[in-house]
XYZ file of C-alpha atoms in Angstrom:
729
model
C 0.000 0.000 0.000
C 2.976 2.299 0.502
C 3.469 2.980 -3.196
C -0.225 3.867 -3.531
C 0.015 6.201 -0.560
C 3.039 7.862 -2.126
C 1.147 8.210 -5.392
C -1.710 9.964 -3.652
C 0.769 12.187 -1.831
C 2.250 13.153 -5.198
C -1.101 14.427 -6.459
C -2.523 16.018 -3.332
C 0.637 17.338 -1.656
C -0.521 15.985 1.677
C -3.836 17.848 1.564
C -7.208 16.598 2.805
C -10.035 16.618 0.322
C -13.487 15.162 -0.121
C -14.958 14.203 -3.469
C -18.711 13.672 -3.724
C -20.398 12.096 -6.716
C -24.176 11.686 -6.625
C -24.906 9.325 -3.727
C -21.368 7.964 -3.407
C -18.549 9.546 -1.459
C -14.825 8.899 -1.325
C -13.203 10.627 1.601
C -9.465 10.998 1.762
C -8.091 11.677 5.239
C -4.570 12.529 6.228
C -2.813 10.157 8.617
C 0.697 9.747 9.904
C 2.631 6.966 8.284
C 3.819 4.218 10.576
C 6.955 3.758 8.483
C 10.375 4.085 10.023
C 11.111 7.316 8.181
C 8.283 9.118 9.981
C 6.908 10.717 6.822
C 3.236 11.515 6.312
C 1.149 9.291 4.072
C -2.417 9.306 2.915
C -4.976 6.738 3.966
C -7.831 6.048 1.594
C -11.115 5.729 3.395
C -14.197 4.634 1.510
C -17.721 5.536 2.511
C -20.563 4.100 0.471
C -24.041 5.507 0.653
C -26.777 3.134 1.748
C -28.739 4.108 -1.317
C -26.461 1.968 -3.493
C -27.751 -1.130 -1.709
C -31.387 -0.107 -1.669
C -33.935 -2.047 -3.697
C -37.341 -1.139 -5.016
C -40.469 -3.249 -5.434
C -41.618 -3.713 -9.015
C -45.110 -4.429 -10.200
C -44.585 -8.231 -10.269
C -43.332 -8.295 -6.692
C -39.674 -8.787 -7.512
C -37.009 -6.483 -6.147
C -34.527 -4.779 -8.437
C -31.990 -1.953 -8.328
C -33.096 1.429 -9.668
C -31.702 2.426 -13.021
C -28.319 4.113 -12.598
C -27.570 7.444 -14.217
C -24.308 7.899 -16.169
C -22.948 9.960 -13.277
C -23.558 7.116 -10.800
C -22.032 4.580 -13.164
C -18.813 6.595 -13.434
C -18.720 7.130 -9.684
C -19.133 3.389 -9.102
C -16.204 2.675 -11.438
C -13.956 4.953 -9.409
C -15.135 3.240 -6.217
C -14.292 -0.114 -7.758
C -10.790 1.146 -8.438
C -10.375 2.126 -4.784
C -11.791 -1.241 -3.669
C -9.288 -3.025 -5.889
C -6.542 -0.934 -4.347
C -7.609 -1.933 -0.837
C -7.813 -5.570 -1.854
C -4.313 -5.463 -3.293
C -3.010 -4.348 0.094
C -3.861 -7.713 1.633
C -1.985 -9.604 -1.066
C 1.134 -7.445 -1.117
C 4.523 -8.882 -0.343
C 6.642 -7.532 2.500
C 8.450 -4.353 1.602
C 11.895 -5.922 1.567
C 10.732 -8.554 -0.973
C 9.036 -6.291 -3.475
C 12.108 -5.332 -5.509
C 11.385 -4.055 -8.977
C 7.685 -4.939 -8.650
C 7.242 -1.874 -6.434
C 8.484 0.484 -9.137
C 6.253 -1.102 -11.759
C 3.233 -1.060 -9.432
C 3.929 2.558 -8.499
C 4.003 3.598 -12.168
C 0.775 1.726 -12.817
C -0.880 3.359 -9.809
C 0.100 6.811 -11.033
C -1.524 6.111 -14.383
C -4.672 4.735 -12.740
C -4.951 7.733 -10.446
C -4.576 10.099 -13.398
C -7.454 8.309 -15.117
C -9.505 8.445 -11.923
C -8.933 12.163 -11.458
C -9.857 12.768 -15.078
C -13.149 11.017 -14.409
C -13.629 13.063 -11.237
C -13.207 16.318 -13.177
C -15.718 15.202 -15.803
C -18.200 14.180 -13.126
C -17.981 17.555 -11.451
C -18.725 19.249 -14.757
C -21.838 17.074 -15.083
C -22.860 17.674 -11.468
C -21.163 20.889 -10.259
C -23.332 21.072 -7.142
C -21.696 17.954 -5.785
C -18.755 19.860 -4.305
C -20.187 23.336 -3.865
C -21.140 24.511 -0.422
C -23.699 27.239 0.135
C -20.953 29.704 0.943
C -18.978 28.918 -2.196
C -22.022 29.029 -4.446
C -22.473 32.723 -3.683
C -19.287 33.572 -5.534
C -19.999 34.195 -9.173
C -16.410 33.852 -10.328
C -13.855 31.569 -8.773
C -10.081 31.838 -8.724
C -9.788 28.061 -9.077
C -11.249 25.488 -11.413
C -10.578 22.796 -13.966
C -7.840 22.655 -16.552
C -8.007 25.397 -19.179
C -7.668 24.659 -22.889
C -4.574 26.629 -23.927
C -2.482 27.001 -27.033
C 1.109 25.806 -26.990
C 3.047 28.495 -25.152
C 6.653 29.579 -25.312
C 8.867 28.717 -22.367
C 10.855 31.750 -21.296
C 13.623 32.613 -18.870
C 14.059 35.807 -16.927
C 17.204 37.774 -17.771
C 20.492 36.349 -16.545
C 21.551 39.642 -14.939
C 18.343 40.505 -13.058
C 19.973 39.841 -9.700
C 22.755 42.349 -10.448
C 21.027 44.907 -12.678
C 19.942 47.875 -10.544
C 16.715 49.842 -10.562
C 17.806 53.053 -12.294
C 16.977 56.527 -11.055
C 16.172 58.512 -14.193
C 15.463 61.881 -12.587
C 16.468 62.703 -9.020
C 13.919 64.744 -7.057
C 14.535 68.279 -5.851
C 15.100 67.888 -2.128
C 13.835 71.413 -1.472
C 10.383 70.446 -2.815
C 9.962 67.486 -0.455
C 8.283 68.111 2.937
C 9.979 67.185 6.201
C 8.543 65.933 9.472
C 7.515 68.541 12.027
C 6.841 68.361 15.800
C 10.196 66.594 16.443
C 8.795 63.425 14.876
C 12.143 62.822 13.175
C 13.209 61.053 16.400
C 11.054 58.115 15.310
C 13.196 57.597 12.189
C 16.229 56.622 14.240
C 14.618 54.635 17.045
C 13.065 51.250 16.132
C 9.694 50.239 17.505
C 6.432 51.980 18.335
C 6.530 55.481 19.834
C 3.539 56.504 21.944
C 2.293 60.057 21.543
C 1.478 59.866 25.261
C 2.785 57.462 27.839
C -0.339 55.395 28.718
C 0.655 55.182 32.395
C 1.795 58.708 33.307
C 0.090 60.561 30.387
C 3.276 62.511 29.718
C 3.522 63.643 26.102
C 6.486 62.359 24.123
C 5.644 64.734 21.273
C 3.700 67.957 20.827
C 0.194 67.884 22.427
C -1.010 69.661 19.276
C -0.973 66.281 17.502
C -3.469 64.657 19.834
C -6.721 66.233 18.653
C -6.996 65.900 14.886
C -8.872 68.597 12.997
C -12.383 67.657 11.840
C -12.579 66.995 8.111
C -15.318 69.630 7.733
C -12.914 72.266 9.074
C -10.000 71.389 6.786
C -9.350 73.206 3.507
C -8.598 70.307 1.177
C -8.143 72.600 -1.824
C -5.070 74.136 -0.189
C -3.437 70.743 0.385
C -2.626 70.106 -3.281
C -4.039 67.722 -5.850
C -3.113 64.350 -7.298
C -2.236 64.120 -10.992
C -3.395 60.853 -12.635
C -0.875 58.972 -14.739
C -2.737 59.379 -18.023
C -3.021 63.159 -17.459
C 0.621 63.724 -16.483
C 2.326 65.313 -19.497
C 5.759 65.442 -17.825
C 5.682 61.694 -17.255
C 4.866 61.152 -20.926
C 7.703 63.452 -22.007
C 10.147 61.583 -19.778
C 9.045 58.269 -21.311
C 9.934 59.670 -24.732
C 13.206 61.072 -23.433
C 14.357 57.805 -21.868
C 12.749 55.634 -24.595
C 10.471 53.664 -22.285
C 7.444 51.961 -23.782
C 5.346 51.846 -20.589
C 4.945 54.418 -17.845
C 2.948 54.292 -14.642
C 2.865 55.272 -10.956
C 3.156 53.425 -7.661
C -0.587 53.480 -6.971
C -1.330 52.031 -10.420
C 1.229 49.215 -10.196
C 1.148 47.851 -6.644
C -2.073 45.862 -7.050
C -0.781 43.828 -10.012
C 2.660 43.477 -8.409
C 0.899 41.904 -5.417
C -0.536 39.268 -7.755
C 2.955 38.481 -9.049
C 4.087 38.133 -5.426
C 1.426 35.432 -4.927
C 2.579 33.706 -8.116
C 6.342 33.772 -7.559
C 6.066 32.564 -3.969
C 3.286 30.032 -4.656
C 1.285 31.648 -1.884
C -1.023 29.457 0.173
C -2.541 30.451 3.545
C -2.065 26.886 4.780
C 1.715 26.978 4.320
C 2.395 28.586 7.684
C 6.042 27.603 7.756
C 6.702 29.694 4.654
C 4.541 32.790 5.063
C 4.405 33.202 8.815
C 1.412 32.932 11.087
C -0.533 35.831 9.522
C -2.138 34.771 6.206
C -3.537 37.297 3.763
C -7.291 37.827 3.758
C -9.504 36.551 0.953
C -10.006 40.072 -0.388
C -6.239 40.559 -0.700
C -5.715 37.290 -2.584
C -8.874 36.694 -4.630
C -9.993 40.086 -5.926
C -8.647 40.739 -9.449
C -6.404 43.706 -10.249
C -7.486 45.950 -13.106
C -5.483 48.480 -15.148
C -6.116 50.519 -18.283
C -3.334 50.382 -20.883
C -3.637 53.319 -23.282
C -1.394 54.494 -26.178
C -0.146 58.043 -25.559
C 2.691 58.746 -27.988
C 5.694 57.324 -29.803
C 9.482 57.368 -29.842
C 12.013 56.192 -32.392
C 14.664 53.635 -31.517
C 17.101 52.171 -34.057
C 14.971 53.516 -36.880
C 11.782 51.872 -35.593
C 8.812 53.781 -34.235
C 7.462 52.376 -30.975
C 4.217 53.196 -29.205
C 4.259 54.473 -25.628
C 1.506 53.261 -23.291
C 0.288 54.635 -19.970
C -0.801 52.180 -17.271
C -3.510 53.665 -15.051
C -5.351 51.951 -12.217
C -9.012 51.220 -12.905
C -11.002 53.561 -10.625
C -14.470 52.464 -11.707
C -15.071 50.826 -8.302
C -13.509 53.617 -6.246
C -15.651 55.618 -3.868
C -14.108 58.075 -1.464
C -14.543 57.309 2.203
C -13.649 59.302 5.273
C -10.323 57.491 5.708
C -8.943 58.630 2.355
C -9.932 62.231 3.071
C -8.377 62.156 6.544
C -5.156 60.717 5.131
C -4.534 63.976 3.249
C -5.380 65.986 6.346
C -3.025 64.055 8.646
C -0.100 64.089 6.213
C -0.407 67.873 6.156
C -0.512 67.892 9.962
C 2.624 65.749 10.330
C 4.713 67.894 7.968
C 3.689 71.380 9.120
C 4.392 73.069 12.465
C 1.425 74.354 14.430
C 1.626 77.962 13.216
C 1.639 76.785 9.586
C -1.001 74.085 9.885
C -3.657 76.485 11.217
C -3.540 78.196 7.809
C -5.178 75.089 6.334
C -8.304 75.625 8.408
C -11.379 76.855 6.573
C -11.872 79.583 9.173
C -8.366 80.925 8.572
C -8.596 84.675 7.962
C -5.072 84.989 6.639
C -4.027 84.183 3.112
C -4.172 80.485 2.349
C -0.759 78.812 2.091
C 0.584 78.307 -1.432
C -0.375 74.984 -2.945
C 2.535 72.587 -2.374
C 4.418 71.407 -5.440
C 4.443 67.660 -5.937
C 7.904 66.098 -5.777
C 8.457 62.932 -7.815
C 11.105 60.282 -8.182
C 11.399 58.688 -11.636
C 12.869 55.192 -11.738
C 13.120 52.681 -14.558
C 13.662 49.006 -15.183
C 13.414 47.371 -18.592
C 10.702 49.126 -20.601
C 8.986 50.617 -17.521
C 9.255 54.220 -16.334
C 7.786 54.532 -12.836
C 6.691 57.690 -11.045
C 6.586 57.905 -7.278
C 5.266 60.882 -5.331
C 7.570 61.655 -2.413
C 5.941 62.454 0.915
C 8.882 63.201 3.171
C 12.646 63.631 3.368
C 15.428 63.538 5.952
C 19.007 64.015 4.803
C 20.334 61.703 7.549
C 18.633 58.617 6.103
C 20.543 56.347 3.679
C 20.142 56.589 -0.082
C 17.856 59.352 -1.288
C 16.780 60.127 2.262
C 13.114 59.885 1.240
C 10.331 57.899 2.885
C 6.583 57.414 2.602
C 3.954 58.707 5.044
C 1.082 56.371 5.934
C -1.815 57.007 8.301
C -3.407 53.836 9.655
C -6.850 53.947 11.270
C -7.703 51.569 14.110
C -9.577 48.357 13.321
C -12.918 49.613 14.651
C -12.763 52.406 12.046
C -11.678 50.298 9.075
C -14.313 47.609 9.601
C -16.998 50.290 9.783
C -15.556 52.962 7.494
C -18.896 53.783 5.820
C -20.536 54.977 9.022
C -20.755 58.808 8.929
C -20.260 58.914 12.712
C -17.265 56.599 12.651
C -14.918 59.434 13.654
C -16.774 59.996 16.919
C -15.250 57.098 18.802
C -13.377 56.558 22.044
C -11.642 53.354 20.949
C -8.050 53.506 22.189
C -4.714 52.038 21.106
C -2.810 52.208 24.361
C -0.765 49.005 24.748
C 1.871 47.131 22.789
C 0.352 43.636 22.820
C -3.147 42.256 22.994
C -6.059 41.066 20.896
C -7.662 44.526 20.941
C -6.582 48.103 21.720
C -2.981 47.224 20.862
C -0.338 48.010 18.276
C 0.118 44.271 17.821
C -3.497 43.993 16.633
C -3.107 46.889 14.199
C 0.176 45.582 12.812
C -1.212 42.088 12.267
C -4.094 43.626 10.358
C -1.634 45.609 8.243
C -0.123 42.333 7.078
C -3.381 40.392 6.751
C -5.101 42.929 4.509
C -2.107 43.127 2.161
C -1.550 46.819 2.964
C 2.011 46.243 4.158
C 2.840 44.382 0.933
C 1.649 47.387 -1.090
C 3.651 49.722 1.160
C 6.741 47.658 0.364
C 6.207 47.931 -3.403
C 5.575 51.675 -3.167
C 8.801 52.197 -1.232
C 10.775 50.007 -3.652
C 9.423 51.736 -6.778
C 10.166 55.152 -5.262
C 13.653 54.047 -4.133
C 12.713 55.165 -0.628
C 14.336 54.201 2.643
C 11.111 53.082 4.330
C 7.645 54.058 5.547
C 6.493 56.200 8.476
C 3.174 55.071 10.020
C 0.876 57.155 12.236
C -1.766 55.131 14.124
C -5.048 56.949 14.846
C -8.819 56.667 15.310
C -9.594 59.731 13.112
C -10.066 62.163 16.004
C -6.865 61.262 17.899
C -3.348 60.109 17.041
C -1.921 57.407 19.316
C 1.588 56.679 18.119
C 4.167 56.380 15.365
C 6.448 53.766 13.844
C 9.156 53.796 11.181
C 9.780 50.672 9.117
C 12.899 50.651 6.905
C 12.666 48.757 3.637
C 14.986 46.069 5.036
C 12.515 45.315 7.832
C 9.625 45.089 5.378
C 11.623 42.577 3.327
C 12.285 40.469 6.420
C 8.578 40.443 7.231
C 7.341 39.526 3.755
C 10.223 37.320 2.612
C 10.754 35.559 5.925
C 10.697 32.211 4.133
C 14.192 32.975 2.839
C 16.679 31.128 5.017
C 18.384 33.978 6.812
C 18.073 32.589 10.332
C 20.835 32.480 12.887
C 23.802 30.407 11.797
C 26.135 28.449 13.996
C 29.205 30.643 14.138
C 32.756 29.456 14.389
C 36.006 31.353 14.479
C 36.654 31.192 10.739
C 36.483 34.357 8.686
C 34.259 32.640 6.105
C 31.631 31.880 8.739
C 31.566 35.459 10.002
C 31.302 36.860 6.483
C 28.502 34.430 5.612
C 26.570 35.430 8.730
C 26.914 39.095 7.790
C 25.743 38.438 4.216
C 22.686 36.478 5.360
C 21.241 39.647 6.863
C 21.118 41.101 3.335
C 19.373 38.079 1.831
C 15.692 39.097 2.362
C 16.229 42.430 0.581
C 18.100 40.688 -2.233
C 15.210 38.232 -2.627
C 12.616 41.006 -2.501
C 14.330 43.257 -5.022
C 15.100 40.408 -7.431
C 11.521 39.121 -7.337
C 10.336 42.682 -7.973
C 12.487 42.790 -11.121
C 11.278 39.318 -12.158
C 7.704 40.626 -11.902
C 8.446 43.620 -14.121
C 10.146 41.420 -16.724
C 7.216 38.994 -16.871
C 4.716 41.858 -16.988
C 6.652 43.468 -19.856
C 6.757 40.180 -21.778
C 3.015 39.705 -21.293
C 2.296 43.155 -22.723
C 4.822 43.330 -25.574
C 5.105 39.745 -26.773
C 1.531 38.596 -26.280
C -1.316 41.066 -25.751
C -0.135 43.909 -28.003
C 1.037 41.510 -30.737
C -2.190 39.483 -30.624
C -4.301 42.632 -30.889
C -2.178 43.784 -33.848
C -2.693 40.416 -35.558
C -6.442 40.974 -35.188
C -6.267 44.388 -36.858
C -6.267 46.354 -33.585
C -2.887 48.044 -33.732
C -2.126 50.578 -30.981
C -5.446 49.954 -29.282
C -6.192 50.762 -25.660
C -7.272 47.822 -23.542
C -8.430 46.873 -20.088
C -6.010 44.493 -18.365
C -7.264 42.278 -15.527
C -5.063 39.817 -13.624
C -6.330 37.287 -11.097
C -4.684 34.502 -9.111
C -5.720 31.052 -10.307
C -5.180 27.575 -8.920
C -6.374 24.562 -10.880
C -8.265 21.936 -8.916
C -5.885 19.497 -7.171
C -2.912 21.590 -8.346
C -0.024 22.318 -6.021
C 1.068 25.562 -7.638
C -0.364 29.022 -8.195
C -0.976 30.548 -11.635
C -2.173 33.896 -12.972
C -5.198 34.250 -15.235
C -5.023 37.305 -17.504
C -7.908 39.023 -19.307
C -7.545 41.729 -21.974
C -10.377 43.550 -23.712
C -10.044 46.495 -26.139
C -11.642 49.760 -25.008
C -11.995 53.215 -26.520
C -10.765 56.454 -24.949
C -14.360 57.451 -24.313
C -15.052 54.161 -22.511
C -11.980 54.656 -20.297
C -13.196 58.125 -19.315
C -16.618 56.714 -18.480
C -15.090 53.959 -16.338
C -12.862 56.413 -14.476
C -15.710 58.860 -13.808
C -18.115 56.434 -12.129
C -17.044 57.592 -8.671
C -17.877 61.203 -9.583
C -21.230 60.268 -11.103
C -22.357 58.588 -7.878
C -20.595 60.490 -5.075
C -20.194 59.150 -1.557
C -17.629 61.792 -0.652
C -17.707 62.841 3.006
C -16.601 66.316 1.956
C -20.025 66.749 0.352
C -23.136 67.351 2.401
C -24.812 63.974 1.843
C -27.007 61.993 4.176
C -26.212 58.364 4.860
C -29.340 57.369 2.925
C -28.092 59.308 -0.111
C -24.683 57.627 0.089
C -26.237 54.161 0.176
C -28.555 55.022 -2.714
C -25.653 56.391 -4.782
C -23.626 53.252 -4.133
C -26.487 51.010 -5.241
C -26.843 53.041 -8.442
C -23.075 52.910 -8.909
C -23.087 49.106 -8.680
C -26.087 48.635 -10.989
C -24.862 51.024 -13.694
C -21.297 49.695 -13.607
C -22.507 46.119 -14.041
C -24.504 47.196 -17.091
C -21.549 49.103 -18.526
C -19.184 46.157 -17.983
C -21.527 43.951 -20.002
C -21.962 46.584 -22.705
C -18.214 47.081 -23.256
C -17.644 43.345 -23.781
C -20.240 42.732 -26.494
C -18.759 42.294 -29.951
C -15.172 42.832 -28.777
C -12.028 40.815 -29.489
C -11.366 39.050 -26.180
C -7.967 37.725 -25.123
C -7.053 35.597 -22.132
C -3.786 34.020 -20.993
C -2.421 31.742 -18.319
C 0.949 32.497 -16.699
C 2.612 29.426 -15.198
C 5.904 29.047 -13.371
C 8.116 26.052 -14.085
C 11.626 26.023 -12.622
C 14.199 28.075 -10.794
C 17.931 28.160 -11.506
C 20.003 29.348 -8.544
C 23.716 29.376 -9.362
C 22.830 27.119 -12.323
C 21.277 24.533 -9.981
C 17.725 23.539 -10.940
C 15.041 23.717 -8.234
C 11.331 24.352 -7.751
C 10.475 27.833 -8.958
C 9.350 28.930 -5.495
C 12.573 27.688 -3.898
C 14.501 30.712 -2.714
C 18.238 31.137 -2.200
C 19.623 30.191 1.209
C 22.808 32.129 0.470
C 23.819 35.152 -1.587
C 23.728 33.706 -5.133
C 25.768 34.817 -8.108
C 22.903 34.100 -10.506
C 19.180 33.446 -10.207
C 16.725 32.900 -13.056
C 13.134 31.713 -13.352
C 11.566 29.653 -16.120
C 7.933 30.391 -16.952
C 5.391 30.193 -19.757
C 2.550 32.374 -21.011
C -0.154 30.470 -22.887
C -3.136 31.898 -24.697
C -6.459 30.329 -23.737
C -8.408 29.012 -26.720
C -12.069 28.857 -25.808
C -13.344 32.117 -24.343
C -16.785 33.068 -23.176
C -17.995 36.651 -22.577
C -19.551 35.334 -19.366
C -16.057 34.558 -18.011
C -15.066 38.198 -18.487
C -18.307 39.517 -17.012
C -17.884 37.333 -13.931
C -14.322 38.426 -13.195
C -15.180 42.105 -13.808
C -18.127 41.715 -11.446
C -16.036 40.632 -8.438
C -14.787 44.124 -7.451
C -18.272 45.496 -8.160
C -19.707 43.015 -5.655
C -17.079 44.126 -3.148
C -18.104 47.754 -3.675
C -21.721 46.885 -2.879
C -20.728 44.948 0.238
C -18.809 47.908 1.653
C -22.117 49.315 2.859
C -23.142 46.020 4.470
C -22.503 47.506 7.924
C -25.465 49.839 7.429
C -28.030 47.362 6.134
C -29.511 43.987 6.972
C -27.133 41.991 4.775
C -24.053 42.350 6.966
C -22.440 39.062 7.933
C -22.445 37.521 11.387
C -18.686 38.041 11.527
C -19.054 41.799 10.975
C -21.923 41.983 13.481
C -19.873 40.219 16.134
C -16.771 42.292 15.431
C -18.671 45.571 15.608
C -20.308 44.456 18.840
C -16.878 43.790 20.363
C -15.595 47.150 19.152
C -18.570 48.945 20.725
C -17.739 47.392 24.085
C -14.154 48.553 23.856
C -15.344 52.012 22.841
C -17.334 52.187 26.085
C -14.287 51.033 28.025
C -12.243 53.663 26.201
C -14.716 56.372 27.215
C -14.336 55.405 30.890
C -10.563 55.314 30.555
C -10.620 58.716 28.870
C -12.432 60.264 31.856
C -9.804 58.880 34.224
C -7.019 60.205 32.030
C -8.543 63.686 31.956
C -7.774 64.040 35.663
C -4.062 63.754 34.834
C -4.260 66.023 31.802
C -5.506 69.302 33.214
C -2.101 70.640 32.280
C -0.224 69.087 29.374
C 3.035 67.637 30.626
C 5.580 67.258 27.821
C 8.726 65.189 28.163
C 11.937 67.164 27.950
C 15.375 65.639 28.520
C 17.027 66.671 31.771
C 20.483 66.433 30.325
C 21.763 67.474 26.950
C 24.731 65.884 25.215
C-alpha cells in the first residue's frame, strides 16, 4: 500500500479533500505513516451511501436496483478502483521482498490515479453542485477550477543579470520640494519600535500635544493641500518616457495591485503553508480580488529607426468611492509635515491668506521598458540613499471595519498598549499584514527608491503613536521564508562573512523578485497582448487588463489568469468617472441614505456598462505558469529561494493563450470588485455578515471602556506635561 500512498501524496501534496459524486462519497483523510522514516502518508477511506444497496419493489413483486444514471455509473467505477486498491493491500509482499515490482506497481498506480482524477473532473462538470457549499455558491467567479484549454506556449527565462542589474533613477527629485517631518517626529526615524504620543501610564507627552486632537474633516481646507495628478493626465511623465525611450509608464498606486498578484505567483502563496509565510495569512479580499489596469497608447518614440508606441498604465477607478479614511489621510499628512503655526492656515476659518499649494515632488525610476513615477511624501538628509520615505496614516480596526458609518470618527476606541487582541499596536500591525496593505507599502517604497515608511496610528479624532519601518525590515517580514536565520558561528572568517551576508538576503530576494515581476509583466504586454491585438487588426489599441490569481483543482502551484479587452478612450473616461457620477464623498453634504442610494446606483450602472463594453469585442485571455528556478545554475522548484547570496538566479515560466473564451467569463471576473463595492455598505443594512456583526459588537464594548478610561485620564491632563530631557549631550 505504501506505493499507492506515495502516489496519492504526489497528487494532493498531503492535503485533505473530499470528493462527492451523486450518492457515493470517497473521503481521503490525512494520517501519519507508521513507516520508520516518519513521513506523512495518505490513507484512503471509503464511505458508500446506503442508497447503493437499496432495492425497489416492481409491479410483479420482484425487487430490483433502480436504473443508474451515467454519473452514478462513473462514480461506481472509481469506487471499484479504490476497492481493488484496498484488496491489493492484503496480497502485497513484505516491503523488503518487493524489488522491482514496487516500481512497476507505483508507475501503474500513477496512471490509474490520473485516469480516476480525469473522471472526477468530468463528473464535477456534469454535477457541479456535488462539491459546492452554500458559501462557495455565492461567488460568481472563482479563482480556481478545472484545466483550461490553452495554445502551446513559449517557455521563457528571466534575464540572466536581473539579480545584479539595478533599478535606475532617471530623474532625481529636488530635495527642497519634499516636505519634512515637524513636531520633532524625526526622532522616530532613528529609534526602532512603536513610539507613543502619550505614555499610557503617566500621560506625559512624548511629542507635541497639538498632535493629539486631529482637525475635523469639515474644518479642513482640502483645496489648499494640493491635488493628485493621474498617470494618463501627467504630461511630464509622458515626455520623460519619450526622453528615456520607455514603452510603458505608470505610478506606484497604479502598479502595486498587479505586483501583489505576481508576489502570490512567484512565492506560490497558500494560507495553509504557515512555515513559509508566517502565522498571519492574507485575507480573501487581498488574494482573490482581481487587479485591473487601463493600458492606453499616448505617444511614440524612435529607436534604431523603428517607431514604438508608448503606453500609460492607469489603475481602474471604476469601483472607487471616497470614504472618510482617504480624506483624513490627506489631512493628517499635512498635519505631520507642518508646524502648528503653519497648519492652522489650512483651516477653513483661517482669515489669513491660504498657504501656497505645495508642489508635488516625484522620483522617476526605470527598469526594462517601464518608467515609474513615485510621489515623495517626506525627506530627511540623515537617512541612507535618497533620504526619502513614505507617510502612511493607519486607522484603528474599529474604524476600518466600519468605514462607511458617517459617525465613525466619533469614537473613544483607544490604542494604548503594545500587545493584545484589541486596543494594541500588535493587533493593528497584524491587520496591516493580513489585509495586504504592508505588501503594497513595500512595493511603493521600492518603486520610489525610498528608505522606508512612516506610520501614524489613529482613530480619526486622535493620534496614538508612530512607527518607522525601513525597507529592510519590510523585506524580512514579507520574505521571511528565505533562510536567513541564525547560523552556527565558528572562528573562521568565512563563517563570520557568511553570517553578515545572510542579513542582506531578504532584501536581495525582494528586489530580485520585484524585477522578475516587471520582466514577466513586460513580456506579457509586448510579446503577447499587443502583438495578438495587432494580428487581429487592432494596432495601438487601448485595452483593459485584468489579472487574477488562479489555482487549478488538485494543483499544487499558483498561476495567474489574464484578461484583456479592447476599449476606446471614451469608454476609459466613463469607467474612471463612475465615482464622480455617484458620489459618496464625506466632503459633500450627503445623508447616509443618499450615500447608500448612490452606491447602489453605482453598482447597478457599472454592471450594465461592464456587459456593454464586452459585447462584440475581441477578447484575449492568458495563463501564466511558473516552471523552474535556476540558482547558481542549480535547478530547483520555482518557489525555492536562495539560502545564500547567489551569483545568478533565473526563473523559467510560460505564457499560454487560452483558446475557448466566453464573454460570461469576463463579465464574472469584472463583477467581483463590483460586488465588493456593494458589500462595503453592508454595515449599514440587513445583509451584513455575522462576523461583521460580532466584530462591531466587540468594538462597541471597547469604545465604552475607552470612554471610561478617557475620563480617568482627563484628571491627569488638566495641564499638558511634555517630556523634555534633563540632560543634553
